[in-house]
Short mmCIF file of C-alpha atoms and ligand atoms in Angstrom, two decimals:
data_model
loop_
_atom_site.label_atom_id
_atom_site.label_comp_id
_atom_site.label_asym_id
_atom_site.label_seq_id
_atom_site.Cartn_x
_atom_site.Cartn_y
_atom_site.Cartn_z
CA MET A 118 5.65 22.62 -38.06
CA ARG A 119 5.37 18.74 -36.91
CA LYS A 120 4.65 17.45 -33.50
CA ILE A 121 6.86 14.95 -32.60
CA CYS A 122 7.44 11.85 -29.95
CA ILE A 123 10.44 10.41 -29.45
CA VAL A 124 10.33 7.23 -27.78
CA THR A 125 13.64 5.52 -26.19
CA PHE A 126 14.47 2.29 -25.77
CA GLY A 127 18.19 1.58 -24.64
CA CYS A 128 20.97 3.59 -22.48
CA GLN A 129 21.52 6.25 -20.87
CA MET A 130 23.49 7.62 -24.12
CA ASN A 131 20.45 7.27 -26.14
CA LYS A 132 18.32 9.07 -23.74
CA LEU A 133 20.80 11.92 -24.10
CA ASP A 134 20.35 11.61 -27.91
CA SER A 135 16.86 11.82 -27.59
CA GLU A 136 16.98 15.26 -25.75
CA LEU A 137 19.49 16.79 -27.92
CA ALA A 138 17.48 15.31 -30.95
CA ALA A 139 14.28 16.99 -29.25
CA GLU A 140 16.26 20.18 -28.72
CA ALA A 141 17.35 20.16 -32.73
CA LEU A 142 13.57 19.60 -33.59
CA GLN A 143 12.24 22.55 -31.41
CA ASP A 144 14.83 25.05 -32.62
CA ALA A 145 13.67 23.86 -36.39
CA GLY A 146 10.13 24.83 -35.16
CA HIS A 147 8.69 21.80 -34.10
CA LEU A 148 6.50 20.94 -31.35
CA VAL A 149 7.84 17.91 -29.12
CA VAL A 150 5.45 16.11 -27.21
CA ALA A 151 5.66 13.58 -24.53
CA ASP A 152 2.60 11.45 -25.76
CA GLU A 153 2.75 9.33 -28.61
CA SER A 154 -1.15 9.73 -29.64
CA ALA A 155 -0.96 13.32 -29.64
CA ALA A 156 1.96 13.37 -32.05
CA ASP A 157 1.86 13.21 -35.93
CA THR A 158 5.35 11.79 -36.16
CA VAL A 159 6.99 9.61 -34.18
CA ILE A 160 10.51 8.52 -33.69
CA PHE A 161 11.88 5.35 -31.81
CA ASN A 162 15.43 5.75 -30.75
CA THR A 163 16.76 2.26 -30.23
CA CYS A 164 19.70 0.59 -28.90
CA ALA A 165 21.88 -2.56 -30.60
CA VAL A 166 23.75 -3.57 -27.56
CA ARG A 167 21.28 -6.57 -27.31
CA ASP A 168 18.72 -7.72 -29.34
CA HIS A 169 15.51 -7.33 -26.98
CA ALA A 170 15.60 -3.60 -27.74
CA GLU A 171 15.66 -3.81 -31.22
CA GLN A 172 12.79 -6.54 -31.27
CA ARG A 173 9.99 -3.94 -29.32
CA ALA A 174 10.97 -1.29 -31.34
CA LEU A 175 10.28 -3.61 -34.07
CA SER A 176 6.92 -4.50 -32.73
CA ARG A 177 5.76 -0.97 -31.97
CA LEU A 178 6.80 -0.11 -35.62
CA ALA A 179 4.62 -2.91 -37.03
CA GLN A 180 1.54 -1.30 -34.32
CA LEU A 181 1.86 1.91 -35.88
CA ARG A 182 1.58 0.68 -39.39
CA THR A 183 -1.99 0.69 -39.66
CA ARG A 184 -2.08 4.47 -38.77
CA ARG A 185 0.29 5.37 -40.73
CA GLU A 186 -1.29 3.53 -44.01
CA ALA A 187 -4.83 5.19 -42.66
CA ASP A 188 -3.19 8.85 -42.07
CA ASP A 189 -1.31 10.31 -45.05
CA GLY A 190 0.33 13.08 -42.69
CA PHE A 191 1.42 10.66 -40.19
CA ARG A 192 5.52 9.81 -40.19
CA LEU A 193 7.58 6.96 -38.62
CA GLY A 194 11.08 7.50 -38.05
CA LEU A 195 14.04 5.57 -36.22
CA MET A 196 16.95 6.63 -35.06
CA GLY A 197 20.00 5.26 -32.68
CA CYS A 198 22.19 2.66 -32.49
CA PHE A 199 19.71 0.19 -34.21
CA ALA A 200 18.99 2.66 -37.20
CA GLU A 201 22.53 3.01 -37.63
CA ARG A 202 23.20 -0.81 -37.86
CA GLU A 203 19.61 -1.54 -39.93
CA GLY A 204 18.18 1.46 -41.28
CA GLU A 205 19.24 1.06 -44.54
CA ALA A 206 17.61 -2.03 -45.12
CA LEU A 207 14.81 -1.46 -42.60
CA LEU A 208 13.73 1.71 -45.13
CA GLU A 209 13.83 -0.86 -47.78
CA ARG A 210 11.72 -3.45 -46.22
CA LEU A 211 9.37 -2.06 -44.22
CA PRO A 212 7.20 0.71 -46.56
CA TYR A 213 5.48 2.45 -43.50
CA LEU A 214 9.16 3.45 -42.45
CA ASP A 215 9.43 6.75 -43.49
CA PHE A 216 12.79 8.25 -42.23
CA ALA A 217 16.24 6.50 -40.31
CA VAL A 218 19.51 8.54 -38.88
CA GLY A 219 22.00 6.89 -37.56
CA THR A 220 24.48 7.99 -34.43
CA ARG A 221 26.44 10.58 -35.78
CA GLN A 222 23.69 12.11 -37.88
CA PHE A 223 20.70 12.64 -36.02
CA MET A 224 21.11 16.56 -35.00
CA ARG A 225 20.29 16.48 -38.74
CA LEU A 226 16.36 15.22 -38.00
CA PRO A 227 14.99 18.63 -39.14
CA ASP A 228 16.70 18.07 -42.79
CA VAL A 229 15.71 14.70 -42.63
CA LEU A 230 12.10 16.03 -41.87
CA ALA A 231 11.84 17.92 -44.30
CA GLN A 232 13.14 15.26 -47.20
CA ALA A 233 10.98 12.62 -45.76
CA GLU A 234 7.95 15.04 -47.22
CA ARG A 235 8.70 14.22 -50.17
CA GLY A 236 9.75 10.69 -50.02
CA ARG A 237 11.68 8.11 -47.36
CA CYS A 238 15.16 9.00 -46.73
CA GLY A 239 18.05 8.06 -44.44
CA ARG A 240 21.48 9.17 -43.11
CA PHE A 241 23.92 7.12 -41.67
CA GLY A 242 27.77 7.20 -40.99
CA GLU A 243 30.13 9.67 -40.06
CA ALA A 244 28.81 13.46 -40.21
CA ASP A 245 30.01 15.72 -42.53
CA ALA A 246 30.56 18.62 -40.68
CA PRO A 247 30.69 19.05 -36.53
CA SER A 248 26.97 19.58 -35.69
CA PRO A 249 26.23 22.38 -33.74
CA GLY A 250 24.19 20.60 -30.90
CA ILE A 251 26.71 17.71 -29.96
CA ASP A 252 29.63 20.43 -30.21
CA GLY A 253 28.71 23.10 -28.90
CA ALA A 254 25.65 22.54 -27.05
CA HIS A 255 23.06 24.92 -25.32
CA PRO A 256 20.91 22.19 -22.91
CA ARG A 257 18.08 23.69 -22.50
CA SER A 258 15.60 20.83 -22.15
CA ARG A 259 18.29 18.57 -21.74
CA HIS A 260 17.36 17.70 -18.21
CA SER A 261 14.35 15.18 -16.68
CA GLY A 262 13.83 17.39 -13.70
CA ILE A 263 16.90 17.38 -11.13
CA HIS A 264 19.02 15.17 -13.54
CA GLY A 265 20.94 15.96 -16.67
CA TYR A 266 23.21 14.16 -18.80
CA VAL A 267 26.54 15.70 -20.46
CA SER A 268 28.23 13.13 -23.04
CA ILE A 269 31.95 13.90 -22.31
CA MET A 270 33.01 11.30 -25.11
CA ARG A 271 31.32 9.49 -27.72
CA GLY A 272 31.80 6.27 -29.39
CA CYS A 273 34.59 3.41 -28.04
CA ALA A 274 37.87 2.83 -28.77
CA ASN A 275 37.90 -1.03 -27.04
CA ARG A 276 37.27 -3.92 -29.37
CA CYS A 277 35.15 -6.33 -26.46
CA ALA A 278 34.31 -9.34 -29.05
CA TYR A 279 30.78 -9.18 -28.16
CA CYS A 280 30.21 -5.46 -28.16
CA ALA A 281 27.85 -3.81 -30.80
CA VAL A 282 28.81 0.18 -29.61
CA PRO A 283 32.23 0.49 -31.49
CA GLY A 284 30.47 -0.71 -34.62
CA VAL A 285 27.21 1.66 -33.85
CA ARG A 286 28.86 4.51 -32.35
CA GLY A 287 32.35 4.72 -33.85
CA GLY A 288 35.69 5.22 -32.42
CA GLU A 289 36.38 7.27 -29.20
CA THR A 290 36.19 10.90 -29.14
CA CYS A 291 36.36 13.22 -26.31
CA ARG A 292 35.17 16.66 -25.66
CA PRO A 293 36.92 19.20 -24.93
CA ALA A 294 36.73 20.05 -20.91
CA ALA A 295 35.46 23.60 -21.41
CA GLU A 296 32.40 22.06 -23.29
CA ALA A 297 31.98 20.08 -20.54
CA VAL A 298 31.85 22.56 -17.93
CA ARG A 299 29.89 25.08 -19.96
CA GLU A 300 27.52 22.48 -20.37
CA VAL A 301 27.20 21.59 -16.66
CA ARG A 302 26.91 25.33 -16.06
CA ALA A 303 24.08 25.64 -18.40
CA LEU A 304 21.83 22.27 -16.63
CA ALA A 305 22.65 24.22 -13.12
CA ALA A 306 20.87 27.38 -14.71
CA ALA A 307 17.92 24.87 -16.23
CA GLY A 308 17.41 23.21 -12.63
CA ALA A 309 19.48 20.40 -12.39
CA ARG A 310 20.66 19.57 -8.97
CA GLU A 311 22.35 16.14 -10.33
CA VAL A 312 24.86 16.04 -13.30
CA THR A 313 26.11 12.52 -15.01
CA LEU A 314 28.92 12.36 -17.34
CA LEU A 315 28.70 9.73 -19.76
CA GLY A 316 31.14 8.27 -21.92
CA GLN A 317 31.22 4.29 -22.85
CA ASN A 318 34.79 3.74 -21.34
CA ILE A 319 34.86 7.29 -19.55
CA ASP A 320 38.03 6.41 -17.21
CA ALA A 321 40.29 7.11 -20.75
CA TYR A 322 38.93 10.78 -20.92
CA GLY A 323 41.61 12.70 -22.33
CA LYS A 324 43.87 9.64 -22.37
CA GLY A 325 47.28 10.44 -23.39
CA GLY A 326 46.98 14.10 -23.36
CA GLU A 327 46.66 17.08 -20.94
CA TRP A 328 43.45 15.58 -19.53
CA ASN A 329 41.81 12.94 -17.35
CA LEU A 330 38.79 12.39 -15.58
CA ALA A 331 40.11 13.01 -12.39
CA ARG A 332 41.18 16.20 -13.36
CA LEU A 333 38.00 16.98 -15.31
CA LEU A 334 36.17 16.53 -12.17
CA ARG A 335 38.71 18.40 -10.19
CA HIS A 336 38.06 21.31 -12.68
CA ILE A 337 33.91 21.14 -12.50
CA GLU A 338 34.20 21.04 -8.78
CA GLU A 339 36.26 24.32 -8.84
CA THR A 340 34.61 25.98 -11.95
CA VAL A 341 30.58 25.60 -10.81
CA PRO A 342 30.56 26.22 -7.20
CA PRO A 343 27.54 24.51 -5.09
CA ASP A 344 25.61 27.74 -5.35
CA ALA A 345 25.22 27.49 -8.99
CA GLY A 346 23.04 24.53 -7.94
CA ILE A 347 24.96 21.28 -8.92
CA ALA A 348 24.93 19.26 -5.39
CA ARG A 349 25.88 16.06 -7.10
CA ILE A 350 28.25 14.88 -10.03
CA ARG A 351 28.33 11.33 -10.97
CA PHE A 352 30.19 9.57 -13.83
CA VAL A 353 29.82 6.08 -16.15
CA THR A 354 31.03 3.54 -17.37
CA SER A 355 34.03 2.78 -16.01
CA HIS A 356 36.30 0.14 -17.49
CA PRO A 357 38.67 -1.44 -15.15
CA ARG A 358 41.67 -1.37 -17.07
CA ASP A 359 41.59 2.35 -17.18
CA ILE A 360 40.65 3.08 -13.74
CA THR A 361 43.15 4.76 -11.90
CA ARG A 362 44.20 5.50 -7.83
CA GLU A 363 44.02 9.19 -8.82
CA LEU A 364 40.77 8.68 -9.59
CA ALA A 365 39.62 6.68 -6.86
CA ALA A 366 41.10 9.42 -4.66
CA THR A 367 39.59 12.26 -6.20
CA VAL A 368 36.41 10.75 -5.96
CA ALA A 369 36.77 10.07 -2.05
CA ALA A 370 37.98 13.90 -1.83
CA LEU A 371 35.66 16.24 -3.48
CA PRO A 372 32.36 16.14 -1.87
CA ARG A 373 29.97 16.61 -4.83
CA VAL A 374 30.80 13.77 -6.84
CA CYS A 375 29.28 10.48 -5.51
CA GLY A 376 31.05 8.01 -4.67
CA HIS A 377 29.56 5.19 -7.10
CA PHE A 378 31.87 3.17 -9.75
CA HIS A 379 30.00 1.15 -12.31
CA MET A 380 32.78 -1.41 -13.19
CA PRO A 381 31.47 -4.07 -15.37
CA ALA A 382 33.56 -7.41 -15.08
CA GLN A 383 31.47 -9.43 -17.47
CA SER A 384 32.94 -12.55 -16.19
CA GLY A 385 35.06 -13.77 -13.53
CA SER A 386 36.76 -16.43 -15.71
CA ASP A 387 40.02 -15.65 -17.19
CA ARG A 388 39.41 -17.84 -20.11
CA VAL A 389 36.40 -16.20 -20.79
CA LEU A 390 37.60 -12.68 -20.20
CA ARG A 391 40.48 -13.31 -22.71
CA ALA A 392 37.74 -14.68 -25.50
CA MET A 393 36.13 -11.47 -24.68
CA ARG A 394 39.06 -9.19 -24.82
CA ARG A 395 38.24 -7.37 -22.10
CA GLY A 396 42.15 -6.78 -21.38
CA TYR A 397 42.39 -7.67 -18.00
CA SER A 398 42.44 -10.69 -15.67
CA ARG A 399 40.26 -11.73 -13.12
CA ALA A 400 43.02 -11.24 -10.30
CA GLU A 401 43.38 -7.59 -12.16
CA TYR A 402 39.69 -6.85 -11.51
CA GLU A 403 39.94 -7.81 -8.18
CA GLU A 404 43.26 -5.76 -7.60
CA LYS A 405 40.78 -2.54 -8.80
CA LEU A 406 38.32 -3.51 -6.67
CA ALA A 407 40.73 -3.55 -4.00
CA MET A 408 42.27 -0.38 -4.90
CA ILE A 409 39.00 1.63 -4.54
CA ARG A 410 38.16 0.32 -1.70
CA ASP A 411 41.41 0.85 0.09
CA VAL A 412 41.03 4.63 -1.36
CA ALA A 413 37.84 5.38 -1.45
CA PRO A 414 36.33 3.43 1.11
CA THR A 415 32.44 4.53 1.37
CA ALA A 416 32.23 4.16 -2.41
CA THR A 417 30.02 1.48 -4.10
CA VAL A 418 30.97 -0.54 -7.02
CA ALA A 419 28.12 -2.02 -9.05
CA SER A 420 28.85 -4.55 -12.45
CA ASP A 421 27.62 -5.88 -15.55
CA PHE A 422 28.13 -9.61 -16.19
CA ILE A 423 27.27 -11.59 -19.55
CA VAL A 424 26.43 -15.22 -19.21
CA GLY A 425 26.46 -18.00 -22.03
CA PHE A 426 29.56 -16.01 -23.79
CA PRO A 427 30.44 -18.72 -26.40
CA GLY A 428 32.33 -21.52 -25.26
CA GLU A 429 31.80 -20.58 -21.33
CA THR A 430 31.78 -24.14 -19.46
CA ASP A 431 29.87 -24.82 -15.80
CA GLY A 432 33.45 -23.99 -14.47
CA ASP A 433 33.62 -20.75 -16.02
CA PHE A 434 30.40 -20.06 -14.74
CA LEU A 435 31.31 -20.77 -11.45
CA ALA A 436 34.47 -18.52 -11.68
CA THR A 437 31.71 -15.75 -12.61
CA LEU A 438 29.40 -17.00 -9.55
CA ASP A 439 32.34 -17.09 -7.02
CA LEU A 440 33.26 -13.44 -8.08
CA VAL A 441 29.70 -12.31 -7.31
CA GLU A 442 29.86 -13.91 -3.72
CA LYS A 443 33.40 -12.12 -2.96
CA ALA A 444 33.14 -9.29 -4.64
CA ARG A 445 29.73 -7.81 -2.74
CA PHE A 446 28.83 -5.40 -5.60
CA GLN A 447 26.10 -2.79 -4.95
CA ASN A 448 24.34 -4.06 -7.82
CA SER A 449 24.72 -6.63 -10.77
CA TYR A 450 23.55 -6.05 -14.03
CA ILE A 451 22.95 -9.58 -15.41
CA PHE A 452 22.69 -10.09 -19.42
CA LYS A 453 22.42 -13.60 -21.50
CA TYR A 454 24.96 -13.42 -24.16
CA SER A 455 23.56 -12.68 -27.98
CA PRO A 456 25.40 -12.26 -31.02
CA ARG A 457 25.08 -8.63 -32.30
CA PRO A 458 25.68 -8.67 -35.91
CA GLY A 459 29.15 -6.96 -36.83
CA THR A 460 31.00 -8.06 -33.71
CA LEU A 461 33.96 -10.66 -33.48
CA ALA A 462 32.52 -13.09 -31.42
CA ALA A 463 29.31 -13.09 -33.80
CA ARG A 464 31.75 -13.81 -36.63
CA ASP A 465 34.08 -16.37 -35.48
CA LEU A 466 32.67 -18.19 -32.23
CA GLU A 467 29.81 -20.36 -32.43
CA ASP A 468 27.02 -19.25 -29.84
CA ASP A 469 27.17 -22.49 -28.33
CA VAL A 470 25.53 -22.32 -24.59
CA PRO A 471 22.04 -23.22 -25.20
CA GLY A 472 19.05 -20.80 -24.20
CA PRO A 473 17.68 -22.93 -21.27
CA GLU A 474 21.12 -22.84 -19.59
CA LYS A 475 21.56 -19.33 -20.62
CA ARG A 476 18.68 -18.95 -18.34
CA ARG A 477 19.54 -21.31 -15.55
CA ARG A 478 23.19 -19.58 -15.31
CA ASN A 479 21.36 -15.81 -15.16
CA LEU A 480 18.93 -16.72 -12.45
CA ALA A 481 21.45 -18.60 -10.48
CA LEU A 482 23.62 -15.36 -10.67
CA LEU A 483 20.91 -13.09 -10.04
CA GLU A 484 19.94 -15.24 -6.76
CA ALA A 485 23.87 -14.70 -5.86
CA GLN A 486 23.55 -10.70 -6.40
CA ASN A 487 20.31 -10.71 -4.48
CA ALA A 488 21.89 -12.49 -1.25
CA VAL A 489 24.78 -9.81 -1.15
CA ASN A 490 22.15 -7.20 -1.69
CA ARG A 491 19.98 -8.18 0.99
CA GLU A 492 23.14 -8.67 3.62
CA ARG A 493 24.33 -5.21 2.50
CA ALA A 494 20.95 -3.34 2.78
CA ALA A 495 20.49 -5.41 6.54
CA GLU A 496 23.41 -3.78 7.59
CA LEU A 497 22.36 -0.17 6.50
CA VAL A 498 19.67 -0.44 8.77
CA GLY A 499 19.78 2.01 11.89
CA SER A 500 22.15 4.35 9.64
CA ARG A 501 21.46 8.06 8.58
CA GLN A 502 22.18 8.17 4.73
CA THR A 503 21.61 11.58 2.82
CA ILE A 504 19.65 11.43 -0.06
CA LEU A 505 18.59 13.62 -2.99
CA VAL A 506 15.03 13.79 -3.21
CA GLU A 507 13.17 12.34 -6.88
CA GLY A 508 10.08 13.11 -5.88
CA VAL A 509 6.69 10.70 -5.26
CA SER A 510 7.50 7.14 -6.05
CA ALA A 511 6.00 5.74 -9.45
CA ARG A 512 5.30 2.46 -7.49
CA ASP A 513 3.56 3.86 -4.76
CA TYR A 514 2.13 7.59 -4.78
CA SER A 515 2.22 7.64 -0.81
CA ARG A 516 6.02 7.39 -0.75
CA TRP A 517 8.60 9.54 -2.23
CA THR A 518 12.16 8.12 -3.42
CA GLY A 519 15.75 9.56 -3.83
CA ARG A 520 18.99 7.99 -4.14
CA THR A 521 22.45 8.20 -1.88
CA ALA A 522 25.37 8.91 -3.56
CA GLU A 523 26.18 5.59 -3.27
CA ASN A 524 23.22 5.06 -5.70
CA LEU A 525 20.93 3.16 -3.08
CA ILE A 526 17.51 3.65 -3.67
CA CYS A 527 15.46 5.26 -0.55
CA VAL A 528 11.67 5.47 0.05
CA PHE A 529 10.28 7.45 2.60
CA PRO A 530 6.74 8.68 3.50
CA ALA A 531 5.33 11.60 1.53
CA PRO A 532 6.35 14.52 3.10
CA GLY A 533 2.62 16.38 2.83
CA ASN A 534 3.50 20.19 2.52
CA GLY A 535 6.35 19.70 5.04
CA GLY A 536 8.23 21.80 2.44
CA ILE A 537 10.34 19.30 1.43
CA LYS A 538 10.69 19.19 -2.44
CA ALA A 539 12.64 17.42 -5.37
CA GLY A 540 16.01 18.43 -5.52
CA ASP A 541 16.39 18.75 -1.86
CA LEU A 542 19.21 16.95 0.27
CA LEU A 543 17.44 15.04 2.94
CA ASP A 544 18.78 13.22 5.74
CA LEU A 545 16.94 9.99 6.17
CA ASP A 546 16.86 7.37 9.08
CA ILE A 547 16.67 3.60 7.93
CA TYR A 548 14.35 1.61 10.05
CA SER A 549 14.06 -1.28 7.24
CA ALA A 550 15.38 -2.31 4.38
CA THR A 551 14.44 -4.72 0.86
CA PRO A 552 17.62 -6.48 -1.37
CA LEU A 553 17.48 -2.86 -3.59
CA THR A 554 15.30 -0.36 -1.53
CA LEU A 555 16.02 1.34 1.76
CA PHE A 556 13.17 2.68 3.77
CA GLY A 557 13.88 5.95 5.96
CA ARG A 558 12.08 8.58 8.14
CA PRO A 559 13.60 12.19 7.39
CA GLY A 560 15.97 12.44 10.33
CA ARG A 561 15.16 14.33 13.64
CA GLY A 562 17.74 17.17 15.39
CA ALA A 563 19.60 18.12 12.58
CA ALA A 564 17.89 20.64 10.13
CA SER A 565 17.00 17.63 7.49
CA ALA A 566 16.25 19.31 4.35
CA ARG A 567 19.26 21.07 3.04
CA CYS A 568 19.68 22.72 -0.31
CA GLY A 569 23.08 23.32 -1.14
N1 LIG B 851 25.14 -9.74 -25.39
C1 LIG B 851 24.76 -9.73 -23.95
N2 LIG B 851 24.86 -8.40 -23.18
C2 LIG B 851 25.85 -7.49 -24.11
N3 LIG B 851 26.26 -6.34 -23.52
C3 LIG B 851 27.10 -6.14 -24.24
N4 LIG B 851 26.92 -6.45 -25.50
C4 LIG B 851 25.96 -7.96 -25.49
C5 LIG B 851 25.45 -8.82 -26.06
N5 LIG B 851 26.11 -9.18 -27.29
C6 LIG B 851 25.99 -6.17 -22.26
C7 LIG B 851 27.38 -6.09 -21.51
C8 LIG B 851 27.36 -4.29 -20.92
C9 LIG B 851 25.86 -4.25 -21.05
C10 LIG B 851 26.01 -2.51 -21.44
O1 LIG B 851 25.32 -4.87 -22.03
O2 LIG B 851 27.09 -6.62 -20.36
O3 LIG B 851 28.43 -4.02 -20.51
FE1 LIG B 852 23.69 2.39 -25.25
FE2 LIG B 852 25.46 0.80 -26.46
FE3 LIG B 852 22.88 0.13 -26.83
FE4 LIG B 852 23.86 2.24 -28.23
S1 LIG B 852 23.92 -0.24 -28.16
S2 LIG B 852 21.94 2.19 -27.01
S3 LIG B 852 25.38 2.91 -26.93
S4 LIG B 852 23.86 0.49 -24.87
#
């Protein structure tokens, strides 16, 4: 039996994989611990989408090298997208790395760990058999507090020029609706109040078959009643091409499905969108946005942008800036382009926007989104918002935090023993706001803490 700590650098999909891996390891008799110093085995689960996470994992691995060399019982491992891409080479290059498993092999970690007692080893690529944890899971520990993830799709069928995901996670596969429902129920039984359905391109769920995302959401809403515990249902990430009016209408109609779309635009320039192979034009993106706002008027939309994509001119960037100013996103996540091995852009296009220029564009776009955030937040002062209470604020222990269905972060004074607890739905009267945070007080009048 080993004491294992899994450290995650990456997206929600990675976090979920860490939780699934933890379950598989526990089932095999190991102990999974949160504290790295209490562990005799440390596994880094690392993203490959941008090079930042990889660099962090490599430096953390190097830091643990002395411990590995001094202690013969200590083991170091790697999982996730980075492991899939580079694991084999790293096993050769880093003598202190004991094992590595790819994105479709991590449920085999218990075997790999046993093998690593005899020598360094790795497993990558397609799994040779369905893995019980992914393909028919029983999420026991798969949620942190009130929140749980359910992956309804794995991999991605798109080929965006910059993106490492299809290469490291493989093609798109959808999981049956019945399994998704089973997992939502299991999470509810384990105490989750909010579930997030995950897929790289979630609007393509069931494409061409009898299911689609709207139908799946209705099915969950019908078959998992509110008194089972789930108060909120979210889904990410939306591809602008596949989002439908039916989905927006479903989001608007179903009370527990949150009115929040994460629909990355990536650029506001048609030329860059084409080079990125995104499969839509700026006008088509704006039409989707208008459709969502028409059909689900209270919903918010967040976006991702890449600045400094190969060939991006000043003019292209100004088009992106213009989109951010006009679209009034709830938030934008902005990334500086970095070429990822195995992608079309890395193979065919020169990374020709200089670093300082990427930084300048990054800051300018951030500032533009920040101005939007400030205005949007100010408009909400004086409103009443319903949040799902998450608990004490990590930044300020005298406050608690929660989120609205539209994904706005709200903070309020710590309730003392006023009977408010994590997982409650709570009405807040908003009295002040910063660009990304609303400040509220529990609403007077109506019973303000609800639990259904
Ligand atoms: N360089 C910079 N950002 C990237 N993203 C994906 N690939 C790259 C890359 N090569 C960003 C996209 C995506 C988010 C998850 O990461 O904006 O939506
Ligand atoms: Fe997630 Fe993509 Fe990073 Fe993998 S490469 S962790 S799927 S963001």
